[in-house]
Amino acid sequence: MSRNAGSDVKAAYLFIAPAMLGFFVFVGYPLVRSFYLALTKYNGLTDPVFVGLGNFRRLFTTDPAFWPALRATGYLVVLYVPLSLILGLALAMFCNQRFAGVRVVRTLAYLPVVLPAVATITLWKFMLDPQVGLLNTILDRLGLPTSLWLQGSGTSMPSVVLVMLWGVGGTMIIFLAALQSVPTELYEAARVDGASPWSVFFRITLPMISPIVLLQVILQTTAALQTFNQPKILTNGGPGFSTNVLMLSIYNNGFPTLGRIPQLGYASAQVWVLFVIIIAVIALTAKFSSLWTYSDTSD
Amino acid sequence: MTLPTDAAEATALTAGTEPVTRPAPKKPRLIGTTSWYVVAIFICAVMIVPLLWMITIGLKSRTAVFDIPPKLLPHEWTWSNFVNGPKAIRFPRLFLNSMIITALSVLGGVLTAMMAGYALARLRFPGRKVWFYLFVGSMLLPGVVGLIPLFQLYKSIGWYDTWLPLIVPAFLGGNPLFIFLARQYFLAIPYSIDEAAKIDGAGHLRIFVSVMLPLTRPAWLTMAILAFQASWNDYLNPLVYLYSSGKWPLSVGMASFVSPFAGKTPDWSYYMATNLLYMLPPLIIFFAAQRYFIQGLGALGSTNQK
C-alpha cells in the first residue's frame, strides 16, 4: 500500500481526539476519583477527609438502610431478569412466525421501549392506583381479587417489576435478530427426523442462540442492578424500604433534597459495592458460560 | 407449545418444496391459527390498552378521574385539558428546552462517533487496536460509577444548573456503542473508494464529509434515532444537574407534575393530556423510521453473534 503514512496518523488522531478525550474524562477519571471518594468523608463543600474503610464499615454494620437496599436490589434482579428473558424469548419466537399481522404485533410489542420512561412509568403509576386504577377496575369487573399494588409492602416490588416488564420488547427485538440468524436447514432436518417441538427448541433453537442469551443475561442483570427510574417515580423507595434499591439509596445520599447534607463519600462507597457486584456478575456469567453456551465441539 | 413445528411448517409452506404434504396438516392448522390470533390480540392489547387509557383520562374532567368505580370512557369530553394541562407546566418552554438539548446531543454524539469510527476502521495509526478495545470495554462500565465524580467535576467548573453536562459529553464520543457501530459500518466499505478519492487529491476531511457520510447514511441515521431517544427520554441526568425549573427538559417537568409534593393530589387529567404531547416526538420518529430501528438493532444482534 502506497499511502502517505505520516498524514494518516495525524488525521487519525484528529478524528479520534474527541472520543479519546471523552474516554479519559468519562471512564478513567470517574473510576479513580470515585474509588478515592469512597474512602473519604465528603459533603461536596469542604475538602474530602480520608477515613479509610470507615464508610464500608458503617454500611455493613451500623446503617439500618443498607441491607434492606441490597435485599431490594437482589429481589428486583431475581424477579426481573429471568422473567424478562423468558417472556422476551417467547415473544420473539411468536413474532418470528409468518402470519398476517405479525408486523403489527412486533411493532406494538416494541412500542413501549421507544416511549419516554417518565411518561410510561407515571402512566403505570396511575393504572396501579388501588381505587381508581385500570388494573383493579378490570380485576373487579372480572370478579377477581384486587391488589394494593405499589402501596402494599409485599406487592410493591412485584408491581415495579411488572412495570419494567412492559418494556420487554427491548429484549424481544434482540432475540428476534438472533432467531432469524439460525439456519432454516436445521429446522427442516429436524422436521424430517420427526423431532418434537420441545426437542427442536432445546436441541436446536436454544443452543444456536445461546451466545445472545449469555449476552442478554449480562446486560439485563447489570441494567437491573442499576434500576433507578421505576422505583424513584413509582414508589420513591416505599412503602417502608420495600423498593428502596441501591441506586435510590445512592441518589438520596449523594443528592439529598430538603437541605440535608450530601454524603458524597458515603454514596461513593455504595457505588463501589454496586460496581463490585456488577463485575462479579459479569465474571461469573462469563466463567460458567462454557457449560451451557453452544460451541462447535459440543454435541 | 407448538411454535417450532409451526415455524418449520411455515418455512416449508412458503418455500413450496413439498406440495404433497400440504393437504394433511390443514385441519389442525385451522385450530392453531385461531389460538394464534388470540395470543396475538392479547399481546397487542397489553401494549396498547395503557395508551388508550391514558388518552381517555386526558379527556375526562378533573373530578371524573376520581370516580369510584372508574368509568372507561369520559361522559363529558374535556378537550380543554390539552390546553390547560400544558399551560400548567409551561409546556412550550420545557418542550423547547428538550428540543435544544436533544438536537445538540444528537449532533455531537453522531458526529464524534462517526469520526472515531472512521479513524478506527480506515486509518492506520499506532494504538489503533488498543483504543478499539478500550472503547468496547468501556461499554461494560456501569454508568453509576461516573455519577458522583462527574457531578463534582461539573460543579467545580461552574456547569451545575446549566445544560452543558447534558450536551458536552455527546461531543466527546458520548456513546461507545455508537463508535463500535460506526467502525463496523466503515469496515464494510471498499477501500478502493477512498484510494480513488485520494488520487483525485481529496484530503481526509474531504473524504469523510463528501464520500463517507453519504455512503454511511443508514448507520448515522440509526444512531441519530437512538441518540434522540436517549436524550429525549433521559431523566436521571437532568434531574441531577438542573436545579432551576425554567431549564428543565420535559422529563423532569413531567415527573414533577405527579410527585406528591406538599401532599397535593396531581391533576391526572391535565397530566395525561400533556403526557401524550410529551410522547409525540418519539412516537412520530418511531413510526417514520421503523425499519432503521429494526435494522440497527438487528445489526447489533448479529455482530455480537460471532
XYZ file of C-alpha atoms in Angstrom:
605
model
C 0.000 0.000 0.000
C 1.441 3.288 -1.076
C -0.265 5.502 1.409
C 1.117 8.601 2.976
C 1.551 7.112 6.443
C 2.508 10.372 8.159
C -0.622 12.279 7.197
C -2.734 9.232 8.032
C -1.506 9.229 11.609
C -2.067 12.939 12.020
C -5.544 12.726 10.530
C -6.380 9.675 12.641
C -5.551 11.446 15.876
C -7.536 14.483 14.820
C -10.564 12.332 14.034
C -10.395 10.280 17.188
C -9.309 13.062 19.570
C -12.809 13.891 20.895
C -13.531 10.247 21.699
C -10.111 9.778 23.319
C -10.605 12.837 25.495
C -14.075 11.523 26.337
C -12.597 8.203 27.393
C -10.246 9.877 29.895
C -12.949 12.187 31.257
C -15.869 9.740 31.427
C -14.146 6.418 32.103
C -10.667 6.915 33.515
C -11.250 9.890 35.764
C -14.522 8.705 37.392
C -13.035 5.271 38.134
C -10.064 6.724 40.021
C -11.941 9.581 41.605
C -14.947 7.589 42.825
C -12.617 4.992 44.383
C -10.799 7.740 46.238
C -14.064 9.382 47.328
C -15.340 6.056 48.646
C -12.540 6.213 51.203
C -13.400 9.723 52.382
C -15.969 11.723 54.254
C -17.079 14.409 51.826
C -20.007 16.813 51.752
C -19.165 18.464 48.433
C -18.278 21.806 50.014
C -15.262 21.311 52.259
C -12.318 19.113 51.257
C -12.699 15.327 51.454
C -11.367 13.816 54.686
C -9.708 10.412 54.349
C -11.436 7.788 56.511
C -10.064 4.568 55.025
C -12.636 1.810 55.105
C -14.843 3.707 57.528
C -17.648 4.173 55.019
C -17.755 0.457 54.309
C -17.735 -0.397 57.996
C -20.676 1.936 58.502
C -22.505 0.440 55.515
C -22.207 -3.149 56.608
C -22.566 -2.744 60.366
C -24.487 0.332 61.510
C -26.547 1.643 58.541
C -30.109 0.353 59.022
C -30.991 1.070 55.369
C -28.128 -0.650 53.578
C -29.042 -4.338 53.955
C -32.659 -3.661 53.003
C -31.345 -1.810 49.932
C -29.180 -4.780 48.969
C -32.104 -7.107 49.585
C -34.479 -4.992 47.494
C -31.937 -4.819 44.662
C -31.421 -8.578 44.782
C -35.161 -9.210 44.839
C -35.638 -6.970 41.808
C -32.887 -8.723 39.857
C -34.071 -12.227 40.743
C -37.635 -11.394 39.788
C -36.983 -9.264 36.715
C -34.088 -10.881 34.855
C -35.474 -14.430 34.391
C -38.963 -13.149 33.590
C -37.672 -10.633 31.069
C -35.527 -13.283 29.350
C -38.276 -15.927 29.229
C -41.002 -13.505 28.149
C -38.656 -11.791 25.694
C -37.683 -15.095 24.094
C -41.271 -16.380 23.981
C -42.391 -13.128 22.398
C -39.525 -13.259 19.898
C -40.417 -16.837 18.933
C -44.020 -15.818 18.495
C -43.067 -12.825 16.368
C -40.641 -14.948 14.335
C -43.562 -16.782 12.719
C -45.163 -15.878 9.447
C -48.789 -14.917 9.808
C -50.806 -11.967 8.619
C -50.382 -9.118 11.067
C -47.127 -10.311 12.609
C -45.560 -6.930 11.852
C -48.288 -5.196 13.831
C -47.610 -7.410 16.844
C -43.874 -6.808 16.522
C -44.307 -3.047 16.259
C -46.713 -2.800 19.175
C -44.534 -5.038 21.349
C -41.571 -2.750 20.721
C -43.568 0.475 21.102
C -43.215 0.862 24.908
C -39.426 0.779 24.534
C -39.324 3.965 22.480
C -41.663 5.936 24.726
C -40.081 8.160 27.383
C -39.566 6.321 30.665
C -41.099 9.125 32.704
C -44.208 9.110 30.530
C -44.829 5.367 30.723
C -43.868 4.949 34.368
C -46.218 7.696 35.523
C -48.936 6.221 33.346
C -48.469 2.885 35.091
C -48.412 4.599 38.451
C -51.921 5.769 37.759
C -53.044 2.423 36.330
C -51.850 0.705 39.509
C -53.793 3.018 41.804
C -55.832 0.741 44.083
C -59.010 2.858 43.960
C -59.221 4.455 40.538
C -56.613 2.468 38.574
C -57.377 0.452 35.481
C -55.915 -2.819 36.740
C -58.092 -3.098 39.811
C -61.106 -1.976 37.779
C -60.571 -4.820 35.331
C -59.912 -7.351 38.090
C -63.015 -6.169 39.928
C -65.262 -6.481 36.865
C -63.932 -9.964 36.219
C -64.747 -10.837 39.811
C -61.094 -11.395 40.675
C -59.386 -10.214 43.873
C -57.845 -6.751 43.627
C -54.472 -5.689 44.991
C -52.798 -2.763 46.710
C -50.074 -2.946 44.043
C -47.439 -0.289 44.735
C -48.910 0.596 48.103
C -48.581 -2.818 49.718
C -45.182 -3.701 51.132
C -45.451 -7.245 49.811
C -46.738 -6.318 46.366
C -44.694 -3.150 45.749
C -41.617 -4.795 44.242
C -43.556 -7.230 42.033
C -45.535 -4.205 40.802
C -42.316 -2.336 39.979
C -41.126 -5.409 38.072
C -44.472 -5.611 36.274
C -43.977 -2.063 35.031
C -40.428 -2.890 33.908
C -41.676 -5.967 32.064
C -43.933 -3.821 29.933
C -40.693 -2.861 28.156
C -39.855 -6.484 27.345
C -39.918 -5.549 23.632
C -36.303 -4.449 24.007
C -35.257 -7.991 24.891
C -37.581 -9.379 22.237
C -36.001 -7.440 19.393
C -32.504 -8.736 20.205
C -33.759 -12.336 20.470
C -35.689 -11.885 17.237
C -32.495 -10.896 15.419
C -30.769 -13.939 16.913
C -33.590 -16.308 15.922
C -33.514 -15.036 12.365
C -29.841 -15.919 12.087
C -30.463 -19.626 12.883
C -30.119 -21.582 9.601
C -33.516 -22.917 8.475
C -31.907 -26.176 7.218
C -31.568 -27.232 10.846
C -35.309 -26.950 11.384
C -36.061 -28.743 8.134
C -33.736 -31.586 9.090
C -35.389 -31.847 12.496
C -38.812 -31.948 10.871
C -37.723 -34.752 8.556
C -36.456 -36.652 11.602
C -39.815 -36.105 13.281
C -38.401 -34.249 16.273
C -40.902 -32.995 18.861
C -41.316 -29.240 19.324
C -39.645 -29.435 22.695
C -36.578 -31.200 21.432
C -36.341 -28.800 18.494
C -36.377 -25.927 20.984
C -33.870 -27.429 23.406
C -31.545 -29.032 20.860
C -31.561 -26.513 18.031
C -33.037 -23.133 18.888
C -31.629 -22.637 22.375
C -28.085 -23.885 21.617
C -27.881 -21.806 18.446
C -28.838 -18.565 20.166
C -27.019 -19.291 23.434
C -24.300 -16.631 22.874
C -27.021 -13.982 22.630
C -28.767 -15.417 25.690
C -25.496 -15.103 27.587
C -25.045 -11.521 26.447
C -28.614 -10.744 27.479
C -28.106 -12.289 30.919
C -25.137 -9.988 31.468
C -26.735 -6.855 30.027
C -30.103 -7.337 31.723
C -28.552 -8.126 35.087
C -26.212 -5.139 35.059
C -29.052 -2.888 33.911
C -31.429 -4.296 36.553
C -28.836 -3.731 39.276
C -28.814 -0.053 38.270
C -32.587 0.385 38.092
C -33.478 3.914 39.145
C -36.367 5.462 37.193
C -39.096 2.965 38.131
C -38.595 2.857 41.908
C -37.874 6.600 42.012
C -41.061 7.597 40.188
C -43.405 4.777 41.235
C -42.711 4.462 44.932
C -39.692 6.601 45.864
C -38.429 3.562 47.756
C -41.561 2.824 49.770
C -43.630 1.576 51.366
C -41.099 1.192 54.140
C -37.837 0.207 52.480
C -39.514 -2.377 50.241
C -38.434 -0.833 46.932
C -35.505 1.263 48.163
C -32.957 -0.216 45.746
C -29.253 0.576 45.924
C -29.382 3.191 43.149
C -32.093 5.080 45.007
C -30.093 4.915 48.200
C -27.008 6.236 46.366
C -29.046 9.046 44.857
C -30.600 10.004 48.181
C -27.235 10.013 49.962
C -25.409 11.891 47.213
C -28.076 14.360 46.125
C -30.397 14.825 49.076
C -33.407 17.102 48.959
C -34.810 19.411 51.650
C -31.491 20.839 52.768
C -29.916 17.644 54.096
C -26.129 17.471 53.757
C -24.864 15.408 50.816
C -22.688 12.464 51.827
C -20.753 12.045 48.620
C -18.037 9.843 50.123
C -20.595 7.561 51.691
C -22.599 7.401 48.457
C -19.379 6.603 46.558
C -18.766 3.655 48.873
C -22.209 2.339 47.921
C -21.365 2.918 44.262
C -18.323 0.713 44.724
C -20.320 -2.032 46.408
C -22.665 -1.965 43.409
C -19.724 -1.825 41.000
C -18.076 -4.871 42.580
C -21.371 -6.800 42.406
C -21.707 -5.939 38.709
C -18.123 -7.013 37.948
C -18.711 -10.244 39.879
C -21.905 -10.984 37.933
C -20.153 -10.412 34.606
C -17.137 -12.506 35.631
C -19.239 -15.396 36.965
C -21.577 -15.446 33.982
C -18.648 -15.426 31.578
C -16.816 -18.132 33.572
C -19.718 -20.551 33.600
C -20.844 -19.711 30.089
C -18.836 -22.586 28.552
C -21.072 -25.023 30.437
C -24.179 -24.085 28.561
C -23.418 -21.967 25.523
C -23.078 -23.599 22.156
C -19.689 -24.293 20.626
C -18.747 -26.352 17.598
C -17.228 -29.233 19.561
C -20.205 -29.959 21.819
C -22.868 -32.353 20.701
C -46.037 -25.304 22.919
C -46.144 -25.762 19.168
C -44.058 -22.854 18.000
C -41.086 -24.684 16.443
C -43.186 -27.065 14.308
C -45.226 -24.186 13.053
C -42.023 -22.356 12.217
C -40.756 -25.305 10.220
C -44.160 -25.672 8.646
C -44.333 -22.026 7.690
C -40.935 -22.074 6.033
C -41.731 -25.316 4.229
C -45.035 -23.950 3.015
C -43.650 -20.684 1.751
C -40.668 -22.403 0.181
C -43.152 -24.581 -1.671
C -40.765 -27.520 -1.817
C -43.190 -30.251 -0.779
C -46.630 -29.576 -2.215
C -47.637 -33.191 -1.487
C -47.644 -32.698 2.290
C -49.865 -29.631 2.148
C -53.349 -31.121 2.499
C -52.543 -33.262 5.540
C -51.945 -30.640 8.291
C -54.858 -28.500 7.181
C -57.348 -29.248 9.923
C -55.065 -28.898 12.955
C -53.682 -25.715 11.405
C -57.084 -24.092 11.417
C -57.415 -24.547 15.165
C -53.797 -23.480 15.549
C -54.432 -20.294 13.637
C -57.327 -19.291 15.874
C -55.377 -19.691 19.116
C -52.504 -17.954 17.373
C -54.612 -14.855 16.842
C -55.974 -14.964 20.363
C -52.380 -14.715 21.626
C -51.538 -12.022 19.075
C -54.551 -9.933 20.077
C -53.720 -10.389 23.751
C -50.160 -9.120 23.209
C -51.396 -6.127 21.226
C -53.977 -5.319 23.901
C -51.408 -5.395 26.704
C -49.265 -2.926 24.778
C -51.989 -0.602 23.503
C -54.633 -0.514 26.266
C -52.495 1.529 28.699
C -52.012 4.143 25.985
C -55.727 4.257 25.170
C -56.481 4.515 28.881
C -54.063 7.442 29.049
C -55.930 9.235 26.283
C -59.352 8.705 27.874
C -58.054 10.070 31.186
C -56.695 13.033 29.276
C -60.229 13.651 28.008
C -62.025 13.325 31.346
C -62.876 16.220 33.583
C -60.552 16.722 36.548
C -63.006 15.261 39.044
C -64.277 12.404 36.871
C -60.803 10.875 37.147
C -61.532 10.054 40.788
C -64.932 8.428 40.229
C -65.296 5.143 42.067
C -65.720 2.792 40.318
C -63.857 4.405 37.413
C -65.628 4.696 34.060
C -63.823 3.529 30.983
C -64.967 6.410 28.791
C -65.397 10.067 29.771
C -69.049 11.139 29.986
C -68.133 14.694 29.133
C -65.209 15.047 26.759
C -62.897 17.708 28.143
C -60.730 18.772 25.239
C -59.543 21.820 27.155
C -57.185 19.523 29.116
C -54.939 19.627 26.084
C -54.660 23.398 26.544
C -54.775 23.806 30.314
C -52.532 20.822 31.104
C -49.599 22.058 29.016
C -50.126 25.553 30.430
C -49.806 24.221 33.991
C -46.220 23.053 33.442
C -45.229 25.745 30.913
C -45.065 23.061 28.268
C -43.797 25.238 25.350
C -40.799 26.328 27.406
C -39.873 22.805 28.546
C -40.528 21.444 25.075
C -38.091 23.950 23.617
C -35.539 23.080 26.322
C -35.865 19.394 25.473
C -35.547 20.134 21.769
C -32.353 22.184 22.138
C -30.691 19.689 24.483
C -31.683 16.746 22.299
C -30.693 18.338 18.982
C -27.241 19.216 20.243
C -26.688 15.798 21.874
C -27.698 14.043 18.679
C -25.386 16.203 16.577
C -22.420 15.749 18.911
C -22.934 12.069 19.610
C -23.317 11.056 15.989
C -20.575 13.290 14.597
C -17.834 12.345 17.049
C -18.706 8.640 16.944
C -18.579 8.683 13.145
C -15.212 10.442 13.249
C -13.786 7.932 15.695
C -15.233 5.052 13.696
C -13.635 6.391 10.536
C -10.216 6.619 12.194
C -10.503 3.152 13.756
C -11.662 1.430 10.584
C -9.834 3.183 7.780
C -6.696 4.870 9.064
C -3.504 3.315 10.329
C -2.064 4.739 13.483
C -0.195 3.369 16.478
C -2.532 2.172 19.228
C -5.448 1.598 16.887
C -6.294 -1.828 18.316
C -5.797 -0.690 21.911
C -8.204 2.218 21.512
C -10.768 -0.018 19.899
C -10.679 -2.403 22.843
C -10.755 0.465 25.327
C -13.911 1.837 23.698
C -15.581 -1.565 23.507
C -14.570 -2.365 27.076
C -15.974 0.924 28.351
C -19.418 -0.211 27.209
C -19.416 -2.573 30.177
C -18.551 0.138 32.686
C -21.718 0.854 34.655
C -22.859 4.457 34.387
C -23.300 4.695 38.139
C -19.506 4.921 38.628
C -19.438 8.336 36.943
C -22.412 9.769 38.802
C -20.692 11.416 41.756
C -17.229 12.318 40.369
C -18.722 13.898 37.252
C -21.283 15.796 39.318
C -18.438 17.235 41.380
C -16.354 17.959 38.291
C -19.146 19.890 36.590
C -19.962 21.720 39.779
C -16.349 22.820 40.250
C -16.147 24.314 36.744
C -19.451 26.150 37.095
C -21.551 23.853 34.903
C -24.081 22.944 37.599
C -27.568 24.145 36.673
C -26.578 24.592 33.019
C -27.225 22.357 30.017
C -23.528 21.765 29.425
C -23.322 18.458 31.382
C -26.148 17.143 29.202
C -24.634 18.268 25.894
C -20.831 18.387 26.078
C -20.344 14.630 26.781
C -22.045 13.901 23.454
C -19.348 15.920 21.704
C -16.688 13.746 23.343
C -17.603 10.457 21.743
C -20.571 10.173 24.130
C -21.708 6.642 23.420
C -19.087 3.921 22.895
C -21.755 1.725 21.297
C -22.020 4.286 18.504
C -18.244 4.213 17.956
C -18.462 0.427 17.692
C -21.382 0.561 15.216
C -19.683 3.264 13.129
C -16.475 1.230 12.902
C -18.371 -1.899 11.847
C -20.090 0.052 9.118
C -16.903 1.728 7.864
C -15.135 -1.635 7.684
C -17.676 -2.830 5.119
C -16.923 -0.039 2.616
C -14.407 -0.954 -0.120
C -11.015 0.703 0.297
C -10.737 1.395 -3.430
C -13.232 4.213 -2.942
C -11.011 6.324 -0.755
C -7.925 5.384 -2.807
C -9.711 6.861 -5.815
C -10.677 9.984 -3.891
C -7.087 10.401 -2.750
C -5.814 10.191 -6.301
C -8.246 12.967 -7.132
C -6.493 14.992 -4.461
C -9.023 14.784 -1.616
C -7.814 15.074 1.968
C -9.240 13.031 4.852
C -11.715 15.709 5.849
C -12.988 15.873 2.293
C -13.226 12.074 2.030
C -15.068 11.887 5.345
C -17.582 14.601 4.531
C -18.261 14.105 0.839
C -17.586 10.413 0.341
C -18.095 8.593 3.627
C -21.035 10.423 5.169
C -23.292 9.872 2.131
C -22.247 6.203 1.972
C -22.945 5.588 5.656
C -26.362 7.212 5.812
C -28.171 4.186 7.301
C -25.552 3.957 10.059
C -25.713 7.537 11.223
C -29.466 7.780 10.798
C -29.835 4.781 13.105
C -27.501 6.398 15.614
C -29.323 9.718 15.365
C -32.623 7.999 16.138
C -31.163 6.129 19.100
C -29.443 9.296 20.349
C -32.713 11.190 20.072
C -34.497 8.565 22.172
C -31.748 8.513 24.768
C -31.639 12.272 25.202
C -35.394 12.937 24.989
C -36.141 10.135 27.456
C -33.257 10.783 29.882
C -34.440 11.502 33.397
C -31.599 10.901 35.881
C -29.019 13.300 34.378
C -31.235 16.376 34.070
C -32.667 15.568 37.486
C -29.181 15.649 38.992
C -27.737 18.606 37.075
C -30.611 21.053 36.687
C -31.939 22.929 39.682
C -33.915 25.775 38.070
C -37.286 24.609 36.820
C -37.051 27.026 33.871
C -34.140 24.991 32.487
C -35.748 21.578 32.907
C -36.408 19.336 29.963
C -39.824 17.708 29.710
C -38.772 14.518 31.516
C -38.096 16.303 34.802
C -41.052 18.650 34.331
C -43.453 15.769 33.724
C -42.167 13.804 36.708
C -42.540 16.834 38.988
C -46.141 17.120 37.770
C -47.095 13.924 39.585
C -44.707 13.875 42.527
C -46.814 14.140 45.677
C -45.161 17.393 46.700
C -46.796 19.187 49.647
C -49.438 16.488 49.792
C -51.256 17.838 46.735
C -53.049 15.335 44.532
C -51.793 15.580 40.973
C -54.187 16.680 38.249
C -54.241 13.393 36.397
C -56.395 14.566 33.509
C -54.060 17.512 32.888
C -51.123 15.221 33.264
C -52.288 12.539 30.822
C -53.171 15.096 28.147
C -49.697 16.624 28.463
C -48.096 13.179 28.627
C -49.463 12.417 25.190
C -47.805 15.553 23.803
C -44.537 14.581 25.514
C -44.677 11.143 23.867
C -45.484 12.501 20.433
C -41.996 13.283 19.037
C -40.531 9.825 19.801
C -43.760 8.219 18.559
C -43.609 10.069 15.252
C -39.955 9.195 14.778
C -40.622 5.562 15.643
C -43.366 5.140 13.094
C -41.491 7.127 10.442
C -38.257 5.200 10.878
C -39.319 1.722 11.975
C -37.025 -0.061 9.579
C -34.000 1.766 10.951
C -34.866 0.597 14.443
C -35.143 -2.998 13.373
C -32.088 -2.807 11.098
C -29.878 -1.041 13.588
C -30.735 -3.392 16.409
C -30.642 -6.372 14.091
C -27.090 -5.449 13.144
C -26.314 -5.290 16.830
C -27.685 -8.791 17.360
C -25.745 -10.311 14.503
C -22.418 -8.585 15.176
C -22.479 -9.897 18.691
C -23.322 -13.318 17.394
C -19.712 -14.097 16.463
